[in-house]
Coordinates of C-alpha atoms and ligand atoms in Angstrom, one line a residue:
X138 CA 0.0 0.0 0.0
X139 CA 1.0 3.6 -0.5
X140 CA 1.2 6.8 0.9
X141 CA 1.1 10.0 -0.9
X142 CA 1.7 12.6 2.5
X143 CA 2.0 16.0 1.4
X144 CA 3.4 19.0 4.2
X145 CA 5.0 21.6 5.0
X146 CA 7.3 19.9 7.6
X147 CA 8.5 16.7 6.0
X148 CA 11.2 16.4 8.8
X149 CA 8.6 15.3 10.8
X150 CA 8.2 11.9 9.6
X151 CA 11.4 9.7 8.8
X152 CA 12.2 9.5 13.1
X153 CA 9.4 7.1 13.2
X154 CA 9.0 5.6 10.2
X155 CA 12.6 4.5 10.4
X156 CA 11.3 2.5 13.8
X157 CA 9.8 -0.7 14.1
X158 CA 7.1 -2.3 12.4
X159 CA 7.1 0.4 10.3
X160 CA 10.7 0.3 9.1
X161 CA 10.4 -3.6 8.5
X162 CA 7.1 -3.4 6.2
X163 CA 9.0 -0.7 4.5
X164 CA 12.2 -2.8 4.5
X165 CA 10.0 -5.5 2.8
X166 CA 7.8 -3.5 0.5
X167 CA 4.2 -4.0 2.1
X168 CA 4.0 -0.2 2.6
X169 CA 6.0 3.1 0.9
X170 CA 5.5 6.4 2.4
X171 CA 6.0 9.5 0.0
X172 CA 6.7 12.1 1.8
X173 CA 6.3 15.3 -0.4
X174 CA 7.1 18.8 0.6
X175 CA 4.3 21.6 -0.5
X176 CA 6.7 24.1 -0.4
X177 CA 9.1 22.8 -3.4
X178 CA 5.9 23.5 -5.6
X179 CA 5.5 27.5 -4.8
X180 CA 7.3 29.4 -7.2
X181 CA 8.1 33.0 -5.7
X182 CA 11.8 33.8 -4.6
X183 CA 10.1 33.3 -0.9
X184 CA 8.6 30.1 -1.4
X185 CA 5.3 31.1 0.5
X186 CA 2.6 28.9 1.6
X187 CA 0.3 30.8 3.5
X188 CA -1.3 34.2 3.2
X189 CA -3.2 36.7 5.3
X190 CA -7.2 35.7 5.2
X191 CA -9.6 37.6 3.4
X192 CA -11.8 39.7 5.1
X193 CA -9.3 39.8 8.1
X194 CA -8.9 37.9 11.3
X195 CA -5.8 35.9 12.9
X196 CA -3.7 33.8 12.1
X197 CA -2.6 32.7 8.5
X198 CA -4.3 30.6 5.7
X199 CA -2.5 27.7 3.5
X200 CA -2.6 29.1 0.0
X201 CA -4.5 26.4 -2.7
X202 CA -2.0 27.0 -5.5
X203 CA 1.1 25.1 -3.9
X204 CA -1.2 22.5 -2.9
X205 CA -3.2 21.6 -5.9
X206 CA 0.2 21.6 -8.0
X207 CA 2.1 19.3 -5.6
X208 CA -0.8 17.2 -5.5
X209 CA -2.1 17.1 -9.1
X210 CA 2.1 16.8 -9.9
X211 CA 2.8 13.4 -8.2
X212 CA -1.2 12.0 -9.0
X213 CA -1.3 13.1 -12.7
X214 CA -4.6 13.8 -14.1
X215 CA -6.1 11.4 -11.4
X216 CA -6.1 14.3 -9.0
X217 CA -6.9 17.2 -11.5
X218 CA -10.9 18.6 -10.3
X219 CA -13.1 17.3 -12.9
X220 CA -16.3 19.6 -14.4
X221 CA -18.0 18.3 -11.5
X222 CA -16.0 19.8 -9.1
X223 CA -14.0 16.6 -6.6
X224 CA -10.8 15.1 -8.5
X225 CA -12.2 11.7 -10.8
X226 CA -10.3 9.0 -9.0
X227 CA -10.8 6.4 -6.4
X228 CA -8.1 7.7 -4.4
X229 CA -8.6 9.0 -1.4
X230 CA -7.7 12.7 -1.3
X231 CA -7.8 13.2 2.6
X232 CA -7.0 16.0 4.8
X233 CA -6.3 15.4 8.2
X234 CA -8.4 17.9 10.5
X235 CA -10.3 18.5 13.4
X236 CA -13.7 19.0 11.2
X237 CA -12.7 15.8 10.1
X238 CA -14.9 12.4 10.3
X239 CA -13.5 11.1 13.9
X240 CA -10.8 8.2 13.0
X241 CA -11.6 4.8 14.8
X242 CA -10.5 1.2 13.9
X243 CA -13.3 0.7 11.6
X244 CA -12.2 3.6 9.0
X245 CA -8.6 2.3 9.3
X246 CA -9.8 -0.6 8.3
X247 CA -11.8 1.0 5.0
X248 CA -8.7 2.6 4.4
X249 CA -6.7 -0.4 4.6
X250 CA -8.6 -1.7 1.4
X251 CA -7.1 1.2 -0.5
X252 CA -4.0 0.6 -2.7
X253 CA -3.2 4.2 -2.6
X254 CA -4.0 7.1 -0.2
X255 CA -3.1 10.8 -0.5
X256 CA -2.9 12.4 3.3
X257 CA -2.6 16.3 3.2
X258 CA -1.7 17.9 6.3
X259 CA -2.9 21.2 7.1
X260 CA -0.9 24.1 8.9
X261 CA -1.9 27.5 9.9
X262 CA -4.7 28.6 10.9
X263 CA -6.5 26.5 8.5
X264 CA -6.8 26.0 4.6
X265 CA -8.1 28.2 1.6
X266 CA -11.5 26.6 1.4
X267 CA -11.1 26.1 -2.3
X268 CA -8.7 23.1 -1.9
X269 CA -11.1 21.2 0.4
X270 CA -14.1 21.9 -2.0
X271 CA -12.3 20.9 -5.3
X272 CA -9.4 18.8 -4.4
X273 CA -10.1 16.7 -1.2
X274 CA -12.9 13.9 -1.0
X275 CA -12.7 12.9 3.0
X276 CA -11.7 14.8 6.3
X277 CA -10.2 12.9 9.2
X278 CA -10.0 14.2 12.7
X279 CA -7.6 11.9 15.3
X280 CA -9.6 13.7 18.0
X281 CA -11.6 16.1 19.4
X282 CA -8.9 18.6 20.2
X283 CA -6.8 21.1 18.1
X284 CA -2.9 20.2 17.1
X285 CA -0.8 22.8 15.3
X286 CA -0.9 20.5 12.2
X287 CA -1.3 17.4 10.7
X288 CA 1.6 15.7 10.5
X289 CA 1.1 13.9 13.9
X290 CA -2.6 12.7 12.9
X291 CA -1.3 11.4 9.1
X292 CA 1.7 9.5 11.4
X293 CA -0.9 7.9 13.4
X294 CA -3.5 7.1 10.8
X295 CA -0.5 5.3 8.5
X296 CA 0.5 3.5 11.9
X297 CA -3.1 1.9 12.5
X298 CA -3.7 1.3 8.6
X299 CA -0.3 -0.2 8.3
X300 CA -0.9 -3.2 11.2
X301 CA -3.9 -3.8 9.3
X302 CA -2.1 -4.9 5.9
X303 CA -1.4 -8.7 5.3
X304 CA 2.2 -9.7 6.9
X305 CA 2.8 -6.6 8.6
X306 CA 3.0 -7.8 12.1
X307 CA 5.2 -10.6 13.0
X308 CA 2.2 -12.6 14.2
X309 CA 0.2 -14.6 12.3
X310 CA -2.3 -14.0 14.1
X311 CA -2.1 -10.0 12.9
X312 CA -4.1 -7.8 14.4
X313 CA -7.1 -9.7 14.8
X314 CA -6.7 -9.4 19.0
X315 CA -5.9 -5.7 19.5
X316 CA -8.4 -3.7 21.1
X317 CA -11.1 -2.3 18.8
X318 CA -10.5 -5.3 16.3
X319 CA -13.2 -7.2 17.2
X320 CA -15.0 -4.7 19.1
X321 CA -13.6 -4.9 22.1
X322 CA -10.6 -4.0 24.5
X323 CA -8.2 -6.5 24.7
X324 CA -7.7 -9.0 27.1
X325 CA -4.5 -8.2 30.2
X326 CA -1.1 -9.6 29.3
X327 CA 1.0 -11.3 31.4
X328 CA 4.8 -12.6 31.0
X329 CA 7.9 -13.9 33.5
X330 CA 8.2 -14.1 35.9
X331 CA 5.3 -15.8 37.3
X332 CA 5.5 -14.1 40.4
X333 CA 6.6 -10.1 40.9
X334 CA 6.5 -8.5 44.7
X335 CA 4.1 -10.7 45.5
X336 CA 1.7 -10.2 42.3
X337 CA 0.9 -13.7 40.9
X338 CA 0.2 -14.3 36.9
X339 CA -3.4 -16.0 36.9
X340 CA -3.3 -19.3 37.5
X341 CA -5.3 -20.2 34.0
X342 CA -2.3 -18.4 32.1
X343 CA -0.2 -21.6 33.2
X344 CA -2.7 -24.1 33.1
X345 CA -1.6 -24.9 29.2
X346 CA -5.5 -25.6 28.6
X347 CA -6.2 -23.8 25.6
X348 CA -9.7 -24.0 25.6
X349 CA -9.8 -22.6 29.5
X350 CA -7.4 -19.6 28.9
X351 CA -9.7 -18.5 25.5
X352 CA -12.4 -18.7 27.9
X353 CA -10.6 -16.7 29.9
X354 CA -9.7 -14.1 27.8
X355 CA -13.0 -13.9 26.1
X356 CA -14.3 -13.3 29.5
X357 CA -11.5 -10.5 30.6
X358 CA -12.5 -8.4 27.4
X359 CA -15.8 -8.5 28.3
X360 CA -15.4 -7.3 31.8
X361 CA -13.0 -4.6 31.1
X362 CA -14.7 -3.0 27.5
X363 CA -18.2 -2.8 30.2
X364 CA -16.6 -1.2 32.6
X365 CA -14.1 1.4 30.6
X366 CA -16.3 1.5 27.5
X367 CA -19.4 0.6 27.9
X368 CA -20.3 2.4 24.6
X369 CA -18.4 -0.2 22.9
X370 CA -20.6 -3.2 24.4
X371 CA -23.5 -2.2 22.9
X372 CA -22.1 -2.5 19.4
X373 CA -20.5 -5.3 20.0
X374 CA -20.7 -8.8 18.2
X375 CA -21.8 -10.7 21.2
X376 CA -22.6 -14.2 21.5
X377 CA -25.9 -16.0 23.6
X378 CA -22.3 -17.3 25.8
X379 CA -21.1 -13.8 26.2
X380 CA -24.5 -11.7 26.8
X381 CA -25.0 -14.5 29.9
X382 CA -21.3 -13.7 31.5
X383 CA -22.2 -9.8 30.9
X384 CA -25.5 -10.3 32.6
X385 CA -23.5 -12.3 35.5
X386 CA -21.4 -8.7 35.8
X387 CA -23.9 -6.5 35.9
X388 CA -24.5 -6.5 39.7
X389 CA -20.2 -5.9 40.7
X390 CA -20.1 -3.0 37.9
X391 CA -23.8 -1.5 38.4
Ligands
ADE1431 N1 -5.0 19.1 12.7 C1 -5.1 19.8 13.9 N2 -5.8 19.1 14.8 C2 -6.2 17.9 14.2 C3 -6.9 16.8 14.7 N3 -7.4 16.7 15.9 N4 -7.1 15.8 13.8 C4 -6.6 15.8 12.6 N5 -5.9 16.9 12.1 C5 -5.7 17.9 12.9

């Protein structure tokens, strides 16, 4: 899969991409990360990106030339705005934003489907509204809160897509037991040593009865996602099996 990022701070991102998982599914060609810098597409001796905003008010706005030329430049024609208005592609064109749709496992996982992705960060004090009307086709917010850009959200959107892609993590298992995969927060970990000040691994974990430690874990998910997430029960692919053990909760977390 591939990712088209386009900033103004392109320093930002080799430090982590050059780390872990990451580095090793770009080692072995599952994912490539483009990082492009809007600036090399201005062409005044100043190389400037943003602008005062029309009709006044603080702070500064990203200009839409730079931004539609380094975009339409590395896409082609795929990215150029059609009659119609929105670029005619089926790339994603998305800019990462706090007006954005609010990122969660299940868009990663639309995304994930996508052999191609373009992620623009903003800067400033926002954008010229001309580049998200003609050029982008989907907002992403990481959160309800205001960064000073988007590099950090387009970093943690290619981190949760990337887990998601076929041989990416070590285990074979992938990332079908992280929290939010299957609707859920996960089950606890444990590892050696089997007793720490005192604390004792749960007995089940060193049972080697497979069937008694799923049961187990199934269980543990359960209990924690209803009592830190409850919001995340009730949308939850529950079986008759696991809708009895919640109901057994109910009185302890009540
Ligand atoms: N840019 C600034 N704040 C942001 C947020 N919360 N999500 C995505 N992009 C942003």
């Amino acid at each position: 899969m591939q990712f088209e990022v386009f900033t103004l701070l392109p320093e930002v991102f080799p430090s982590y991409l050059e780390t872990s998982i990451l580095k090793r599914a770009r080692e072995r060609g599952l994912i490539h990360v483009n990082v492009h810098n809007i600036r090399d597409y201005t062409h005044d001796k100043h190389h400037t990106t943003d602008d005062t905003p029309y009709g006044g008010g603080g702070g500064m706005v990203m200009k839409p030339e730079p931004v539609f030329e380094a975009i339409e430049s590395v896409m082609g024609r795929l990215a150029a705005p059609q009659p119609t208005g929105k670029p005619d592609s089926n790339i994603p064109i998305i800019l990462l934003t706090p007006q954005g749709r609010v990122f969660n496992q299940s868009i990663a996982t639309e995304l994930s489907k996508h052999p191609r992705i373009v992620l623009l960060c903003g800067r400033y004090e926002g954008i010229d509204e001309r580049i998200r009307e003609n050029l982008v086709t989907d907002e992403i917010s990481i959160g309800d809160y205001v960064l000073t850009g988007g590099e950090l959200p387009a970093l943690i959107l290619i981190d949760a897509v990337a887990r998601l892609l076929p041989n990416v993590l070590g285990d074979p298992t992938g990332a079908e037991d992280d929290s939010h995969a299957m609707g859920l927060l996960e089950y606890p970990h444990y590892t050696r040593p089997p007793e720490y000040r005192g604390w004792k691994v749960p007995e089940v974990l060193l049972s080697g009865d497979h069937g008694k430690i799923d049961k187990w874990r199934r269980q543990q998910a359960l209990e924690r996602t209803l009592r830190k997430r409850p919001d995340m029960i009730e949308k939850a692919d529950l079986s008759k099996e696991d809708l009895k053990f919640i109901e057994s909760l109910k009185p302890k977390v009540d």
